[in-house]
Coordinates of N, CA and C in Angstrom, one line a residue:
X109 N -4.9 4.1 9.4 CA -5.6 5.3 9.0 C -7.1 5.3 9.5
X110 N -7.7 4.0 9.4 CA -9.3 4.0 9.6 C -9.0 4.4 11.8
X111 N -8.0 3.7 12.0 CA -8.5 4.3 13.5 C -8.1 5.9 13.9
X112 N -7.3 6.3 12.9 CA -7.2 7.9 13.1 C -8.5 8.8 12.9
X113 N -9.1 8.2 12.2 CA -10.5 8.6 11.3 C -11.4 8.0 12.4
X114 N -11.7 7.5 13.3 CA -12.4 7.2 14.5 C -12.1 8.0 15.5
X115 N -11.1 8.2 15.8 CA -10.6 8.9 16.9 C -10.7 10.7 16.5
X116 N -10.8 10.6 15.0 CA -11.4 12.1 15.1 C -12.8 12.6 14.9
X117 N -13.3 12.0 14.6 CA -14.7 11.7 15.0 C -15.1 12.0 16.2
X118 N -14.7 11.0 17.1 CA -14.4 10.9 18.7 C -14.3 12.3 19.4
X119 N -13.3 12.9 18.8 CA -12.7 14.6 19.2 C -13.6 15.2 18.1
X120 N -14.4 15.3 17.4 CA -15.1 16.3 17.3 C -17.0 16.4 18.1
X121 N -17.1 15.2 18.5 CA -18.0 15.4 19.3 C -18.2 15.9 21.1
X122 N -19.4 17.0 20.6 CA -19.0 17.4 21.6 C -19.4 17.1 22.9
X123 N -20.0 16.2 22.7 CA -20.4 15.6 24.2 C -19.0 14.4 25.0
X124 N -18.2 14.5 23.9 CA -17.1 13.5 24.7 C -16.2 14.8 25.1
X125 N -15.2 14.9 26.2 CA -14.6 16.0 26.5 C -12.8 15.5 26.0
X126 N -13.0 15.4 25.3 CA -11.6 15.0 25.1 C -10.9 15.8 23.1
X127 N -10.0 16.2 23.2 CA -9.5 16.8 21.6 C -8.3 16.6 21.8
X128 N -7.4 16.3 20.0 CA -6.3 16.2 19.6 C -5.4 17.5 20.0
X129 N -4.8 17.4 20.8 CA -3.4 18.4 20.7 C -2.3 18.3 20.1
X130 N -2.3 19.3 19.4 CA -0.6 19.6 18.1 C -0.2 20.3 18.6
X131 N -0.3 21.1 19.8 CA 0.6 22.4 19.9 C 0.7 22.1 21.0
X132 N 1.6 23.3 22.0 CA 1.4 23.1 23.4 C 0.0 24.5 23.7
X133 N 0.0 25.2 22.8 CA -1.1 25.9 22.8 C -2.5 25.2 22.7
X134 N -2.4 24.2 21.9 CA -3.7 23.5 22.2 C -4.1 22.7 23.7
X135 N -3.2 22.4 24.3 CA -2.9 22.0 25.8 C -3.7 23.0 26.7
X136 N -2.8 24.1 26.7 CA -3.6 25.1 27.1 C -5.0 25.5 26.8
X137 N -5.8 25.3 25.7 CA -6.8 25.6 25.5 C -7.8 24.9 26.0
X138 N -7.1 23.5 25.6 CA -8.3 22.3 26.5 C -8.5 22.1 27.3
X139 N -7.9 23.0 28.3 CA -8.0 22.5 29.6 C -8.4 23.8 30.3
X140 N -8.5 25.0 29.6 CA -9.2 25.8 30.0 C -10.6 25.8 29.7
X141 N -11.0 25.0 28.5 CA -12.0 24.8 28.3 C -12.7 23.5 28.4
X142 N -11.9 22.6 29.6 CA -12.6 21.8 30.4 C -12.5 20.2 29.8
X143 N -11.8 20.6 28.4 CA -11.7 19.1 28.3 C -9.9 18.2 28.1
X144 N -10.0 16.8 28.1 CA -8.9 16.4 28.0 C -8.1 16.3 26.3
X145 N -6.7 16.5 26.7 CA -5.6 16.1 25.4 C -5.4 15.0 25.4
X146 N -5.1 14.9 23.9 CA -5.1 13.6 23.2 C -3.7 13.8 22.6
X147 N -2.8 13.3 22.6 CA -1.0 12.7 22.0 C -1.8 11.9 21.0
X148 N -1.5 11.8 19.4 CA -1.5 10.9 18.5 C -0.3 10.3 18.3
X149 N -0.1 9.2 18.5 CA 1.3 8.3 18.8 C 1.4 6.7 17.8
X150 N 2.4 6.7 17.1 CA 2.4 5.5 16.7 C 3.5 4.8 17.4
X151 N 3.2 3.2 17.8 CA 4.2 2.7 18.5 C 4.9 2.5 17.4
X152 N 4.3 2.0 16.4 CA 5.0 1.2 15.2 C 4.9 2.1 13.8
X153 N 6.4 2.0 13.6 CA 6.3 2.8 12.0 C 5.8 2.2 10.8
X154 N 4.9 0.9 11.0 CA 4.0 0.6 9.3 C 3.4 1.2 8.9
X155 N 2.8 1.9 9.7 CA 1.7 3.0 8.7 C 2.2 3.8 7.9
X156 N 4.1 4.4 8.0 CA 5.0 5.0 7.2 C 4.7 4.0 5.4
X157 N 5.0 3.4 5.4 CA 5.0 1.9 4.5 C 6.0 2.9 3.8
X158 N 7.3 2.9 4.5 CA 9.0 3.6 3.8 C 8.5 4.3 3.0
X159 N 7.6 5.1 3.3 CA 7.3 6.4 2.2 C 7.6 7.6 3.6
X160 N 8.4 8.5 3.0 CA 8.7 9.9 4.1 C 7.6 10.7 3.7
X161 N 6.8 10.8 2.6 CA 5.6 12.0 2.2 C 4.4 11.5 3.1
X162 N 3.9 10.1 3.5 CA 3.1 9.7 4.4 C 3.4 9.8 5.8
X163 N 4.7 10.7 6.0 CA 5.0 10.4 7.7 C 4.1 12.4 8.0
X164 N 4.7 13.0 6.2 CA 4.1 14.1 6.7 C 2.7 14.3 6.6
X165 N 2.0 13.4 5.7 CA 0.4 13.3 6.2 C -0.2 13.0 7.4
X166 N 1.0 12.4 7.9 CA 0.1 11.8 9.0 C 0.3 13.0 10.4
X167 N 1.1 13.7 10.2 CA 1.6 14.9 11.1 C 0.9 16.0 10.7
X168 N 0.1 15.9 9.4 CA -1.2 17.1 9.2 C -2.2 16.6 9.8
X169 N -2.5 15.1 10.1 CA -3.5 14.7 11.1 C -3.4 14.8 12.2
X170 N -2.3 15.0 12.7 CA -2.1 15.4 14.3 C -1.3 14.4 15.0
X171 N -0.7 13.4 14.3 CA 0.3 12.6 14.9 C 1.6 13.1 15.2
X172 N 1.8 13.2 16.4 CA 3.1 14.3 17.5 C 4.6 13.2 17.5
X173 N 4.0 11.6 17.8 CA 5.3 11.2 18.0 C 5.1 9.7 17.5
X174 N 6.2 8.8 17.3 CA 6.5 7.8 16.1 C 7.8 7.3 16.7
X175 N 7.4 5.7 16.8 CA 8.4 5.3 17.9 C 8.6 4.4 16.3
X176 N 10.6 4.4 16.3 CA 11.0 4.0 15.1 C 11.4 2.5 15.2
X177 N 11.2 1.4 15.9 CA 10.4 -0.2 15.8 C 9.9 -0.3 16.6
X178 N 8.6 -1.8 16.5 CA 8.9 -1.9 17.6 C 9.1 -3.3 17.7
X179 N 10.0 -3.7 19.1 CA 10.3 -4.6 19.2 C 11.4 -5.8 17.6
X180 N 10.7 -5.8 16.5 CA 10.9 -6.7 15.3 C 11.7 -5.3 14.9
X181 N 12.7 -5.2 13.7 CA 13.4 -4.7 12.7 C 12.3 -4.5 11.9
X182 N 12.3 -3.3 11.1 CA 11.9 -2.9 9.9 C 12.1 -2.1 8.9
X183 N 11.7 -1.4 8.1 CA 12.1 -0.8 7.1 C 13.1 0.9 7.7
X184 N 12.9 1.6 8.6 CA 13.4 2.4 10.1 C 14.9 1.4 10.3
X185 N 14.3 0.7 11.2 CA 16.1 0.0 11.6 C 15.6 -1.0 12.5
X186 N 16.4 -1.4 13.3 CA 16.3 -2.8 14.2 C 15.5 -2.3 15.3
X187 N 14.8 -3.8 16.1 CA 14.3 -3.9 16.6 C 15.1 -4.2 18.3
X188 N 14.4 -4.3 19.0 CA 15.6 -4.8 20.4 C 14.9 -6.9 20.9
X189 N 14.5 -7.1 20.2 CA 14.1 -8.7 20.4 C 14.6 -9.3 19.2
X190 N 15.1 -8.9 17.8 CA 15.5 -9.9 17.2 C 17.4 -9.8 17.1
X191 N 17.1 -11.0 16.6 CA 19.0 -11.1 16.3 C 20.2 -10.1 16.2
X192 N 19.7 -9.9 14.9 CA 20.0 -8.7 13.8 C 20.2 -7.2 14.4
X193 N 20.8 -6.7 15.1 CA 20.5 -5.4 15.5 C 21.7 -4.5 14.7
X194 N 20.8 -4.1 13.5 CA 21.4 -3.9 12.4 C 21.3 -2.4 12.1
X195 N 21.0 -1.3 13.5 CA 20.2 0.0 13.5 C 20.1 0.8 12.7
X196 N 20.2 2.1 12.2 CA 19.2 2.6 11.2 C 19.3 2.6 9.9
X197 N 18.4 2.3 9.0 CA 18.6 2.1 8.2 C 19.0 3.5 7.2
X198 N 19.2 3.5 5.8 CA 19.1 4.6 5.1 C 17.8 5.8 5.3
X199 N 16.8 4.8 4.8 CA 15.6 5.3 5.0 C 15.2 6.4 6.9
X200 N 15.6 5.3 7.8 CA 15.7 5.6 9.0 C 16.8 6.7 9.3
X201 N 18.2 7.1 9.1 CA 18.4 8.2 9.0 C 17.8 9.5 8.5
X202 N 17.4 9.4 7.4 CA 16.7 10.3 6.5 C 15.4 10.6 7.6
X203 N 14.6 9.9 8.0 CA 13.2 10.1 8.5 C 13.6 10.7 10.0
X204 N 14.9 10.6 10.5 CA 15.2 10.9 12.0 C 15.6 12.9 11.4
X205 N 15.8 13.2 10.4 CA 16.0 14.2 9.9 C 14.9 15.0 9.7
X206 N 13.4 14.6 8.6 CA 12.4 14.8 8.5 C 11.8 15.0 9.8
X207 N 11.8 14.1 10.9 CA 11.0 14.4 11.9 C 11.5 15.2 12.9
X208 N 12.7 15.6 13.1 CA 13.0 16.9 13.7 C 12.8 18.2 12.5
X209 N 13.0 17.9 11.4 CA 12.3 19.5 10.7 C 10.6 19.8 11.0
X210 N 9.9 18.4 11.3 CA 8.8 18.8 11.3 C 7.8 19.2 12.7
X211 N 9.3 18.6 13.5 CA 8.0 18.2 15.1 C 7.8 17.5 15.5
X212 N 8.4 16.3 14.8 CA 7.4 14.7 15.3 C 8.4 14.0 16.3
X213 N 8.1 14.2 17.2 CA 8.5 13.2 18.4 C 9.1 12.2 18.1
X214 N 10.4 11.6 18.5 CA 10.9 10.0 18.1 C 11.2 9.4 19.5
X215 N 10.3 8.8 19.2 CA 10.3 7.4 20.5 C 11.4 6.0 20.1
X216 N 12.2 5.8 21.1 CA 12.7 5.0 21.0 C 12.7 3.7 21.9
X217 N 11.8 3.3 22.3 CA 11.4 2.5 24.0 C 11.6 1.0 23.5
X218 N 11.2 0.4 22.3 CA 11.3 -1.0 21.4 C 12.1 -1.0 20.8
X219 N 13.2 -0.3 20.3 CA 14.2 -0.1 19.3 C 15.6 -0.9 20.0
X220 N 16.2 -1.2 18.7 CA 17.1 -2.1 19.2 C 18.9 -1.3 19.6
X221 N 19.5 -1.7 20.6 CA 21.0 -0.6 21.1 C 21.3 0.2 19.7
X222 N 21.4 -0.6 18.7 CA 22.0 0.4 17.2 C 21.3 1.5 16.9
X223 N 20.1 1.3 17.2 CA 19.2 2.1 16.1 C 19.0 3.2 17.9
X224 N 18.7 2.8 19.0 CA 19.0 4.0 19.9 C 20.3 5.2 19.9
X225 N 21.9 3.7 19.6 CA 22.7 5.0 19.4 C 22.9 6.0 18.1
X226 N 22.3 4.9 16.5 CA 22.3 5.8 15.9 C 21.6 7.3 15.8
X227 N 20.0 6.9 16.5 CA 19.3 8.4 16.7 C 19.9 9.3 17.2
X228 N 19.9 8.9 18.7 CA 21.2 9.9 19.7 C 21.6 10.3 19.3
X229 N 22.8 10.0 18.1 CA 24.2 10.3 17.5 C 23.7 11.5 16.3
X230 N 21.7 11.2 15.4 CA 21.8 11.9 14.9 C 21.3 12.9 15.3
X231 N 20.5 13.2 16.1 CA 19.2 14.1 16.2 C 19.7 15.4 16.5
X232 N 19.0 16.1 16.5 CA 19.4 17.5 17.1 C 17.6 18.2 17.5
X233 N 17.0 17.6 17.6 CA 15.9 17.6 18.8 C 15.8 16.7 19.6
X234 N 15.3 17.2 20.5 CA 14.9 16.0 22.0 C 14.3 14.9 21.7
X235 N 14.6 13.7 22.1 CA 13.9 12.5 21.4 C 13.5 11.5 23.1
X236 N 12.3 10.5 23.0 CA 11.9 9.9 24.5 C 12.3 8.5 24.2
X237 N 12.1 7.9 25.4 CA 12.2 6.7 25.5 C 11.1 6.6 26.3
X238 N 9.8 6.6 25.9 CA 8.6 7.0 26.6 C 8.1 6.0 27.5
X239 N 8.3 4.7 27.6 CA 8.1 3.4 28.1 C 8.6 2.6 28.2
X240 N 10.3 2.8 29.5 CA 11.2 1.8 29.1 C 11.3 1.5 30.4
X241 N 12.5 0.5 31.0 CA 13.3 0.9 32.3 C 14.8 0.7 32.2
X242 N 15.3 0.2 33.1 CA 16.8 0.7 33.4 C 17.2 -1.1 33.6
X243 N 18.1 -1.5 32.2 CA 18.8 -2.6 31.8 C 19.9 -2.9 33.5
X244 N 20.2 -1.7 33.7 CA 20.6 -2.1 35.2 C 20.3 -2.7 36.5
X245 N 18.9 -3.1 36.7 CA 17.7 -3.1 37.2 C 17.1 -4.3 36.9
X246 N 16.6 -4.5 35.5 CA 16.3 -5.7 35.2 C 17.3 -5.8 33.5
X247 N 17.6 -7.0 33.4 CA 18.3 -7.3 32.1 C 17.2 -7.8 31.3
X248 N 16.6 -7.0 30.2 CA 14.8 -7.1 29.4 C 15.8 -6.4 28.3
X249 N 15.3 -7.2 27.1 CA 16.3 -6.6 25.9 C 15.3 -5.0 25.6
X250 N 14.2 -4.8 26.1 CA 13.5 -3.6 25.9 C 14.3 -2.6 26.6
X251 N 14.7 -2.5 27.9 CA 15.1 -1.6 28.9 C 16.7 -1.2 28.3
X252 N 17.3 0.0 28.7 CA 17.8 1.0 28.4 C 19.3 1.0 29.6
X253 N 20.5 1.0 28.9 CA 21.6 1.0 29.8 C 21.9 2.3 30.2
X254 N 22.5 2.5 31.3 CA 23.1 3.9 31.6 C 23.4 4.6 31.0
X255 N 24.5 4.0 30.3 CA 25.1 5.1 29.1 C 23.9 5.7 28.0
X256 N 22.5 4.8 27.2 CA 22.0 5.5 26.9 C 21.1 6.8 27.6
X257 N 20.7 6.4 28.7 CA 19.8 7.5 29.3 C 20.7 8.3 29.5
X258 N 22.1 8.4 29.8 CA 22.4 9.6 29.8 C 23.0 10.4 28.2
X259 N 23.4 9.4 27.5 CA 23.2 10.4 26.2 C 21.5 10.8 25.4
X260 N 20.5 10.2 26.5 CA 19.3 11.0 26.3 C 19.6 12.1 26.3
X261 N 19.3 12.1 28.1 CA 19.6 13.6 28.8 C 20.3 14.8 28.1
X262 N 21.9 13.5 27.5 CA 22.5 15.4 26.8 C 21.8 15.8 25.9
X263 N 20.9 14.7 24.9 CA 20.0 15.7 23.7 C 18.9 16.4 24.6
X264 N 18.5 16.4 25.4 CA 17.5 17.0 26.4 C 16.4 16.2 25.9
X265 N 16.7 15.3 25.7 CA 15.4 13.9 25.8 C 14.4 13.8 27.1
X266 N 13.9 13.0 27.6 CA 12.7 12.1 28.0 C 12.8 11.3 28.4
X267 N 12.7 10.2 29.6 CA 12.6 9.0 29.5 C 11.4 9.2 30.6
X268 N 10.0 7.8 29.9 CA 9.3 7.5 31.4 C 9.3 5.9 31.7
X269 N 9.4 6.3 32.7 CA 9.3 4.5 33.2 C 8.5 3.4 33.4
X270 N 7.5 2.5 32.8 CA 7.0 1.5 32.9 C 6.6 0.7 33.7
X271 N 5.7 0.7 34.3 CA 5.0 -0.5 35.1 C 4.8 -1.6 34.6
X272 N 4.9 -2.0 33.7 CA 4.7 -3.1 33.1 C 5.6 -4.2 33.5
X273 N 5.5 -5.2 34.1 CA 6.2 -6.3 35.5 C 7.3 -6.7 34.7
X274 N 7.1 -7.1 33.5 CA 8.0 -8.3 33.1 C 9.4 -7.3 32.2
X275 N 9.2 -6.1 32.4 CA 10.2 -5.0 32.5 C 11.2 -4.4 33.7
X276 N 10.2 -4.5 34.5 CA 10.6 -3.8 35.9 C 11.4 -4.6 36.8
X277 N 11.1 -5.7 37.1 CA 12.5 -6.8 38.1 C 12.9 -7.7 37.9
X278 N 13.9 -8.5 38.3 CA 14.7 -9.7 37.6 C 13.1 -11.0 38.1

């Protein structure tokens, strides 16, 4: 919370050229009027602390999207580096519900195969894999098999691809 509270600060001064975008209308406005957009993004769902009324506070602050682990299992569902890939939890169904009623973006790029195919399976908004690559490519327990990128695509998902080395080649 204290770095959301920095960062708005940040976007309300006006000598920095930069503001929070919630809309795609806000997109548009900033850039007509010369300055850059800002995505409020959490990689990691702790700031939730398995409360669903704090996911919608934080989406009255301007947080757009909420990647549901990362890497470790937690209160959401499994992670893609530990053992356990034990995917969504109760709580984590429920919240993959909430954040398509509200808007909130669900990232899945750390998340473990369970908890990618249970989102997939529930969503009924588009959901990313904002920073992954292709398990066919390199075998990185982070990167994404065929079969899910393309049951991305059918929800009209997202995926972008990563430069980050120790993802990208064998």
């Amino acid at each position: 919370v204290e770095s959301l509270g920095t960062v708005s600060l940040l976007t309300r001064d006006p000598k920095e050229k930069i503001r929070i975008a919630r809309t795609f209308e806000d997109f548009e406005k900033n850039k007509r009027d010369g300055v850059k957009s800002l995505i409020l993004y959490f990689q990691d769902p702790a700031p939730l602390e398995n409360k669903s009324n704090i996911a919608t506070a934080f989406y009255e602050m301007g947080v757009r999207v909420i990647q549901m682990s990362y890497n470790k299992g937690g209160f959401i569902g499994g992670g893609c580096v530990e053992g356990a890939d034990y995917g969504l939890t109760d709580f984590g169904k429920d919240m993959v519900k909430q954040f398509n009623e509200m808007g909130m973006l669900i990232d899945l790029s750390h998340c473990g195969p369970k908890v990618v195919d249970d989102v997939l399976s529930i969503t009924q908004k588009p959901v990313t894999m904002g920073h992954t690559c292709c398990k066919a490519i390199a075998d990185n327990p982070r990167n994404k098999t065929d079969e899910q990128l393309k049951r991305l695509k059918a929800v009209g998902g997202v995926v972008g691809i990563t430069p980050w080395a120790p993802i990208c080649w064998k």
